[in-house]
């Protein structure tokens, strides 16, 4: 039988059905290929052996050669622990198991030399090693592995069931023996030469059984490069196929609407960043391909005007446009911001949300279908089946992180040919991450705020300083400013959060009593109409304080509001804090953000608060966020698994990523179909990857 990497793991000697099942469930290892791509997390120097009298109280992993001379069971609070006496020629220590005791007793032999490997602890006058990795000395000597001992990813269940690191390492050896090192090269000779990459075969061998540190580093580099290279190759190809296959409506001209707006209605001069981004969008709209663009811009960077002007181009070419926002409040705000202007330009515009009345709804449906309605603003309601555009040319989605990918595509499946799509987000995604996740979208970035913005002053205050904070609020209100006070609302503890909010509201009402002070309150449990009413009172300046949950997080624009107080700020994520802070600093006045917390703070919370206090830069904040949470979390559940990287690290290896992207592009530029003989390794690997998507499921 020839060696095939797609062979199910069950067939490997030493695995068997039970272990195969565990490997599948715990580590997602189905095939030989999966196993070979299980890369060690770290390596340990195993050239050194310790004697039982050389152990240190705070020692790292050590290995000791000795024999088990006896077992005993010790009762403890819950269950019992199994303790073995481990003896070498100078003394003894104990080996301890809290779980998996049956397996241990059945499988370990007394008075036989073993190498015990693990972390030692000092417990009631003795050294012990809990759940050691034990290997018969005989095997240990025969072992293929060098001084660098690989430590593989594992789970509690695996170690409980006796699949220790040593076992994994052993089946890995078996795989290498079976394969006789026949691993197909996956990168072209050309590229390997150019970048001085070692061969696939050598890299795999040295990542699992490193001969020395130098070869290990080379192996890791080569495998990281390969991993990132193929992600990029796939994303770029996807993007190109998309562009060539999916025809868009070419918006050839910029006409009356756009020009009139530009000449007579533009309320301010566009920033250079806005101009650049508009140019990128116009270029896309004018081409034959469907636009699929992500517009990133920090809160307050002025994305709305870009959205509007893009819609005007669609209208100039006889098409309809829509703008979808994640909440009713935001939709209303967009609508209010745009409808006056649209009236002046003689553009028909409507808003459609969950609370639109049936009659109005019917009118909208009709006007959409016969083309009378040119711009539709709204919420998810736009995705309903009844909403049928006559000729939707451009769909804009604001605050992208609230919508899933599936929802987005729903919008353009309704049409015969998909409209151009512009997705706007104020959650800056670090470039490296954007590149690997959104490699198939084009990205525009507004990296400049409109002129004259005063940077927001941010401070962190403990709850016990609340009186000072209230005094500050009073002073600001007396200067004519408005205040936001925001409470957390996190799904799992919704009831408690709601209570916190209401308690907070009551206490604020006491400290800021009628008739001197008017307070608005907005939260998720209110009817949309009530929410809107409260919101409008605040927007019109009839109330000075807005008590709210995070419903006001995105997009709300009240320039006169200059103080943002965030309660229990330690419970918010960084990007959320940044979004909330972005609600102030929109007018001419100096704005403030006050982060209120209790005294007990985790390290992560401290880092988040310090980051907020020290910077206003959304991209900088996003980098810290990425570090704290990892990429999976940031992209949200609908895309988890997208960055299921086996060996590369999106942050630490961002240089390799950029390099990989560069070469992937260059290769595709010279050979778009990868059909040249020298690129056959790329084509074969690419095909292989697409075929076994379950293995490389980077792309959602
Ligand atoms: P966001 O990117 O957060 O959606 P908005 O589009 O709501 O930001 O813009 C924030 C504020 O900045 C708005 O009041 C808008 O009118 C104003 N603005 C946008 N662009 C400019 C500009 N070039 N010059 C001055 N003010 C601007
Ligand atoms: Mg906005």
Coordinates of C-alpha atoms in Angstrom, one line a residue, residues 257-651:
X257 CA -27.0 64.4 -8.1
X258 CA -23.4 64.0 -7.2
X259 CA -22.3 67.2 -8.9
X260 CA -25.1 69.3 -7.4
X261 CA -24.4 68.0 -4.0
X262 CA -20.7 68.5 -4.4
X263 CA -21.1 72.1 -5.7
X264 CA -24.0 73.4 -3.5
X265 CA -24.5 71.2 -0.5
X266 CA -21.3 69.8 0.8
X267 CA -21.3 71.1 4.4
X268 CA -17.5 71.0 4.8
X269 CA -14.4 70.3 2.9
X270 CA -13.6 66.6 2.7
X271 CA -10.5 65.3 4.5
X272 CA -7.8 63.9 2.3
X273 CA -8.6 60.5 3.6
X274 CA -12.3 60.9 2.6
X275 CA -11.3 62.0 -0.9
X276 CA -8.9 59.1 -1.3
X277 CA -11.5 56.6 -0.2
X278 CA -14.2 58.1 -2.5
X279 CA -11.8 57.8 -5.3
X280 CA -11.2 54.1 -4.6
X281 CA -15.0 53.5 -4.4
X282 CA -15.6 55.4 -7.6
X283 CA -13.0 53.4 -9.4
X284 CA -14.7 50.2 -8.2
X285 CA -18.2 51.4 -9.2
X286 CA -17.0 52.3 -12.6
X287 CA -15.4 49.0 -13.4
X288 CA -17.2 45.9 -14.6
X289 CA -16.7 44.0 -11.5
X290 CA -19.0 44.0 -8.5
X291 CA -17.6 46.0 -5.7
X292 CA -17.0 44.3 -2.4
X293 CA -15.3 46.8 -0.3
X294 CA -14.7 47.2 3.4
X295 CA -14.5 50.8 4.6
X296 CA -12.7 51.2 7.9
X297 CA -12.7 54.4 9.7
X298 CA -12.5 55.2 13.4
X299 CA -15.6 56.6 15.1
X300 CA -16.2 60.2 13.9
X301 CA -13.9 59.9 10.9
X302 CA -16.8 60.8 8.6
X303 CA -17.9 57.6 6.9
X304 CA -21.5 58.8 6.5
X305 CA -20.7 61.4 3.9
X306 CA -18.7 58.9 1.9
X307 CA -21.7 56.6 2.0
X308 CA -24.0 59.3 0.8
X309 CA -21.8 60.4 -2.0
X310 CA -21.5 56.8 -3.1
X311 CA -25.2 56.4 -3.2
X312 CA -25.5 59.6 -5.3
X313 CA -23.3 57.9 -7.9
X314 CA -25.7 55.0 -8.0
X315 CA -28.6 57.3 -8.4
X316 CA -26.8 59.2 -11.2
X317 CA -26.6 56.0 -13.1
X318 CA -30.3 55.2 -12.7
X319 CA -30.0 52.7 -9.9
X320 CA -31.4 52.5 -6.4
X321 CA -29.3 52.4 -3.2
X322 CA -29.9 51.2 0.3
X323 CA -28.2 51.9 3.6
X324 CA -28.6 49.3 6.3
X325 CA -27.8 49.9 10.0
X326 CA -27.9 47.5 12.9
X327 CA -30.4 49.4 15.1
X328 CA -33.6 51.4 14.8
X329 CA -32.0 54.4 16.5
X330 CA -29.2 54.4 14.0
X331 CA -31.4 54.0 11.0
X332 CA -33.6 56.9 12.2
X333 CA -30.5 59.0 12.7
X334 CA -29.2 58.3 9.2
X335 CA -32.6 59.0 7.8
X336 CA -32.9 62.3 9.7
X337 CA -29.5 63.3 8.6
X338 CA -30.2 62.6 4.9
X339 CA -33.8 63.2 4.1
X340 CA -33.7 67.0 4.2
X341 CA -30.8 67.0 1.8
X342 CA -32.6 64.5 -0.4
X343 CA -35.6 66.7 -0.5
X344 CA -33.5 69.6 -1.7
X345 CA -32.0 67.4 -4.4
X346 CA -35.4 65.9 -5.3
X347 CA -34.4 62.4 -4.3
X348 CA -37.1 60.1 -2.9
X349 CA -35.9 58.5 0.3
X350 CA -37.7 56.3 2.9
X351 CA -37.0 54.5 6.1
X352 CA -38.0 50.9 6.8
X353 CA -37.7 49.3 10.2
X354 CA -39.4 46.8 12.4
X355 CA -41.8 49.5 13.6
X356 CA -42.9 50.8 10.2
X357 CA -46.7 50.6 10.0
X358 CA -48.2 48.1 7.6
X359 CA -49.7 50.8 5.3
X360 CA -46.5 52.7 5.0
X361 CA -44.7 49.4 4.6
X362 CA -46.9 48.5 1.7
X363 CA -46.3 51.8 0.1
X364 CA -42.6 51.3 0.4
X365 CA -42.7 47.9 -1.1
X366 CA -44.6 49.2 -4.1
X367 CA -42.4 52.2 -4.6
X368 CA -39.3 50.1 -4.4
X369 CA -40.6 47.7 -7.0
X370 CA -41.7 50.2 -9.5
X371 CA -38.5 52.3 -9.0
X372 CA -40.1 55.4 -7.6
X373 CA -38.1 55.1 -4.4
X374 CA -34.5 55.8 -4.9
X375 CA -32.9 55.4 -1.4
X376 CA -34.1 53.1 1.3
X377 CA -32.6 53.3 4.8
X378 CA -33.4 50.8 7.5
X379 CA -32.6 47.9 9.7
X380 CA -32.7 44.1 9.2
X381 CA -36.2 44.8 7.9
X382 CA -34.5 45.4 4.6
X383 CA -33.7 41.7 4.4
X384 CA -37.3 40.6 4.5
X385 CA -38.5 38.6 1.4
X386 CA -41.1 41.2 0.6
X387 CA -38.6 43.9 0.1
X388 CA -37.8 43.8 -3.6
X389 CA -35.9 46.5 -5.3
X390 CA -36.4 47.3 -9.0
X391 CA -32.7 47.8 -9.6
X392 CA -30.6 47.9 -6.5
X393 CA -27.2 49.1 -7.5
X394 CA -25.5 49.8 -4.3
X395 CA -26.0 48.3 -0.8
X396 CA -24.2 50.0 2.1
X397 CA -24.0 48.3 5.4
X398 CA -23.1 50.4 8.4
X399 CA -21.3 49.0 11.4
X400 CA -20.5 45.7 9.9
X401 CA -19.7 43.8 13.1
X402 CA -23.4 43.5 14.0
X403 CA -24.2 41.6 10.8
X404 CA -23.3 38.1 9.9
X405 CA -21.9 37.2 6.6
X406 CA -25.0 35.2 5.8
X407 CA -27.2 38.2 6.4
X408 CA -25.1 40.3 4.2
X409 CA -25.4 37.9 1.3
X410 CA -29.1 37.7 1.8
X411 CA -29.3 41.2 0.6
X412 CA -27.7 40.6 -2.7
X413 CA -29.3 37.3 -3.5
X414 CA -32.6 39.0 -4.0
X415 CA -31.4 40.7 -7.1
X416 CA -30.7 39.2 -10.4
X417 CA -27.2 40.6 -10.4
X418 CA -25.7 41.6 -7.1
X419 CA -25.4 45.2 -6.2
X420 CA -22.1 46.8 -5.3
X421 CA -21.5 46.3 -1.6
X422 CA -19.8 48.7 0.7
X423 CA -19.4 47.6 4.3
X424 CA -18.6 50.3 6.8
X425 CA -17.1 49.5 10.1
X426 CA -15.8 51.6 13.0
X427 CA -14.2 48.7 14.7
X428 CA -10.7 49.0 13.3
X429 CA -9.2 45.7 12.5
X430 CA -5.4 45.6 12.6
X431 CA -4.0 45.5 9.1
X432 CA -2.4 42.1 9.6
X433 CA -5.7 40.6 10.7
X434 CA -7.7 42.3 8.0
X435 CA -5.3 41.0 5.4
X436 CA -5.7 37.4 6.4
X437 CA -9.4 37.4 7.1
X438 CA -10.7 39.9 4.6
X439 CA -8.1 39.2 2.0
X440 CA -11.0 38.6 -0.4
X441 CA -12.5 42.0 0.3
X442 CA -10.9 45.2 -0.8
X443 CA -10.2 47.6 2.0
X444 CA -10.4 51.3 2.2
X445 CA -9.2 53.1 5.3
X446 CA -10.1 56.6 6.6
X447 CA -7.1 57.2 8.8
X448 CA -7.7 60.9 9.5
X449 CA -10.2 62.7 11.6
X450 CA -11.9 65.9 10.4
X451 CA -9.9 69.0 11.4
X452 CA -10.5 70.8 14.6
X453 CA -11.4 67.9 16.8
X454 CA -10.3 68.2 20.3
X455 CA -9.0 64.9 21.6
X456 CA -11.1 63.4 24.3
X457 CA -9.7 63.4 27.8
X458 CA -10.1 60.0 29.4
X459 CA -9.7 59.2 33.1
X460 CA -10.3 56.1 35.3
X461 CA -12.2 56.7 38.6
X462 CA -13.1 54.3 41.3
X463 CA -16.7 54.0 42.5
X464 CA -15.8 55.7 45.8
X465 CA -15.0 58.9 43.9
X466 CA -18.5 59.1 42.6
X467 CA -19.3 62.3 44.4
X468 CA -16.5 64.1 42.6
X469 CA -17.7 62.7 39.4
X470 CA -21.2 64.0 40.0
X471 CA -19.9 67.4 40.9
X472 CA -18.0 67.4 37.6
X473 CA -21.2 66.4 35.8
X474 CA -23.1 69.3 37.4
X475 CA -20.4 71.7 36.3
X476 CA -20.5 70.6 32.8
X477 CA -24.3 70.7 32.6
X478 CA -24.2 74.2 34.0
X479 CA -22.0 75.1 31.0
X480 CA -24.7 73.7 28.7
X481 CA -23.2 70.3 28.0
X482 CA -25.0 67.0 27.9
X483 CA -23.9 63.7 29.5
X484 CA -24.1 60.0 28.7
X485 CA -24.1 57.5 31.5
X486 CA -23.8 54.0 30.2
X487 CA -24.3 50.7 31.9
X488 CA -23.2 47.3 30.8
X489 CA -25.6 44.9 29.2
X490 CA -24.3 41.5 28.7
X491 CA -26.6 38.7 27.7
X492 CA -25.9 36.1 30.3
X493 CA -26.7 38.3 33.2
X494 CA -29.4 40.4 31.6
X495 CA -31.6 40.5 34.6
X496 CA -28.9 41.7 36.9
X497 CA -27.7 44.2 34.4
X498 CA -31.2 45.6 34.1
X499 CA -31.4 45.9 37.8
X500 CA -28.0 47.8 37.9
X501 CA -29.3 50.1 35.3
X502 CA -32.5 50.8 37.1
X503 CA -30.7 51.3 40.4
X504 CA -28.3 53.6 38.7
X505 CA -31.1 55.5 37.1
X506 CA -32.9 56.0 40.4
X507 CA -29.8 57.2 42.2
X508 CA -28.9 59.6 39.4
X509 CA -32.5 60.9 39.5
X510 CA -32.0 61.6 43.2
X511 CA -28.8 63.5 42.7
X512 CA -30.0 65.3 39.6
X513 CA -33.6 66.1 40.6
X514 CA -36.4 67.7 38.6
X515 CA -37.1 70.4 37.6
X516 CA -33.5 71.5 37.3
X517 CA -32.4 68.3 35.5
X518 CA -34.1 66.2 32.9
X519 CA -33.0 62.7 32.4
X520 CA -33.6 60.3 29.4
X521 CA -33.3 56.6 29.7
X522 CA -32.9 54.1 26.9
X523 CA -32.5 50.4 27.1
X524 CA -33.2 47.2 25.2
X525 CA -36.4 46.3 26.9
X526 CA -38.2 49.5 25.8
X527 CA -40.5 49.7 22.8
X528 CA -38.8 51.2 19.8
X529 CA -41.2 54.1 19.8
X530 CA -40.4 54.9 23.5
X531 CA -36.7 54.5 22.8
X532 CA -37.0 56.9 19.9
X533 CA -38.9 59.4 22.0
X534 CA -36.3 59.4 24.7
X535 CA -33.5 59.6 22.2
X536 CA -35.1 62.5 20.4
X537 CA -35.5 64.4 23.7
X538 CA -31.8 64.1 24.3
X539 CA -30.9 64.9 20.7
X540 CA -33.0 68.1 20.9
X541 CA -31.3 69.1 24.1
X542 CA -34.5 68.8 26.3
X543 CA -32.7 66.4 28.6
X544 CA -29.2 66.8 29.9
X545 CA -28.4 63.3 30.9
X546 CA -28.9 60.1 29.0
X547 CA -28.8 57.0 31.0
X548 CA -28.5 54.0 28.7
X549 CA -27.2 50.6 28.0
X550 CA -24.9 49.9 25.1
X551 CA -27.7 50.4 22.7
X552 CA -26.2 53.8 22.1
X553 CA -22.9 52.3 21.3
X554 CA -22.9 52.7 17.6
X555 CA -23.2 55.7 15.5
X556 CA -25.4 58.0 17.6
X557 CA -24.5 61.6 16.9
X558 CA -25.2 64.3 19.5
X559 CA -22.5 66.9 19.1
X560 CA -23.5 68.8 22.3
X561 CA -22.9 65.7 24.4
X562 CA -19.4 66.1 25.8
X563 CA -19.1 63.7 28.7
X564 CA -19.3 59.9 28.5
X565 CA -19.4 58.1 31.8
X566 CA -19.1 54.3 31.6
X567 CA -20.2 52.4 34.6
X568 CA -18.5 49.1 35.5
X569 CA -16.1 49.9 32.7
X570 CA -14.1 46.8 33.6
X571 CA -16.9 44.7 32.2
X572 CA -16.6 46.1 28.7
X573 CA -14.3 45.0 26.0
X574 CA -11.8 47.4 24.5
X575 CA -13.5 47.9 21.2
X576 CA -16.8 48.6 23.0
X577 CA -15.2 51.1 25.3
X578 CA -13.7 52.8 22.3
X579 CA -17.0 52.8 20.5
X580 CA -18.8 54.3 23.5
X581 CA -16.2 57.0 23.9
X582 CA -16.7 57.9 20.3
X583 CA -20.2 59.2 21.1
X584 CA -18.5 62.3 22.6
X585 CA -15.9 64.6 21.0
X586 CA -18.2 65.3 18.1
X587 CA -18.7 69.0 18.8
X588 CA -16.5 72.0 19.4
X589 CA -16.2 71.6 23.1
X590 CA -13.6 69.7 25.1
X591 CA -15.0 66.2 25.8
X592 CA -14.4 63.8 28.5
X593 CA -14.7 60.0 29.1
X594 CA -14.8 58.7 32.7
X595 CA -14.3 55.0 33.2
X596 CA -15.9 54.0 36.5
X597 CA -14.9 50.8 38.2
X598 CA -14.8 48.9 41.5
X599 CA -11.6 48.3 43.2
X600 CA -11.0 44.7 42.2
X601 CA -9.6 44.6 38.7
X602 CA -8.2 41.7 36.7
X603 CA -4.9 42.2 34.9
X604 CA -6.7 42.3 31.6
X605 CA -9.2 44.9 32.9
X606 CA -6.3 47.0 34.0
X607 CA -4.6 46.8 30.6
X608 CA -7.9 47.8 28.9
X609 CA -8.4 50.8 31.2
X610 CA -4.8 51.9 30.9
X611 CA -5.0 51.6 27.1
X612 CA -8.2 53.7 27.0
X613 CA -6.6 56.4 29.2
X614 CA -3.4 56.5 27.2
X615 CA -4.7 56.6 23.6
X616 CA -7.6 57.7 21.4
X617 CA -6.3 55.9 18.4
X618 CA -8.6 53.1 17.3
X619 CA -6.0 51.1 15.5
X620 CA -3.7 51.1 18.5
X621 CA -6.6 50.0 20.6
X622 CA -7.4 47.3 18.2
X623 CA -3.9 45.9 18.4
X624 CA -4.1 45.7 22.2
X625 CA -7.5 44.1 21.9
X626 CA -6.1 41.5 19.5
X627 CA -3.3 40.7 21.9
X628 CA -5.7 40.4 24.8
X629 CA -8.4 38.4 23.1
X630 CA -6.9 36.6 20.2
X631 CA -8.2 36.9 16.6
X632 CA -11.1 34.4 16.9
X633 CA -12.9 36.4 19.4
X634 CA -12.5 39.7 17.6
X635 CA -14.0 38.5 14.4
X636 CA -17.0 37.2 16.3
X637 CA -18.5 33.8 16.4
X638 CA -19.8 33.7 12.8
X639 CA -16.3 33.7 11.6
X640 CA -14.6 31.7 14.3
X641 CA -12.4 29.1 12.9
X642 CA -11.4 31.5 10.1
X643 CA -8.1 31.9 11.8
X644 CA -7.5 28.4 12.8
X645 CA -3.8 28.7 12.3
X646 CA -1.7 25.6 12.9
X647 CA 1.7 27.1 13.4
X648 CA 1.8 30.8 12.5
X649 CA 0.8 33.6 14.9
X650 CA -1.1 36.5 13.3
X651 CA 0.6 39.0 15.6

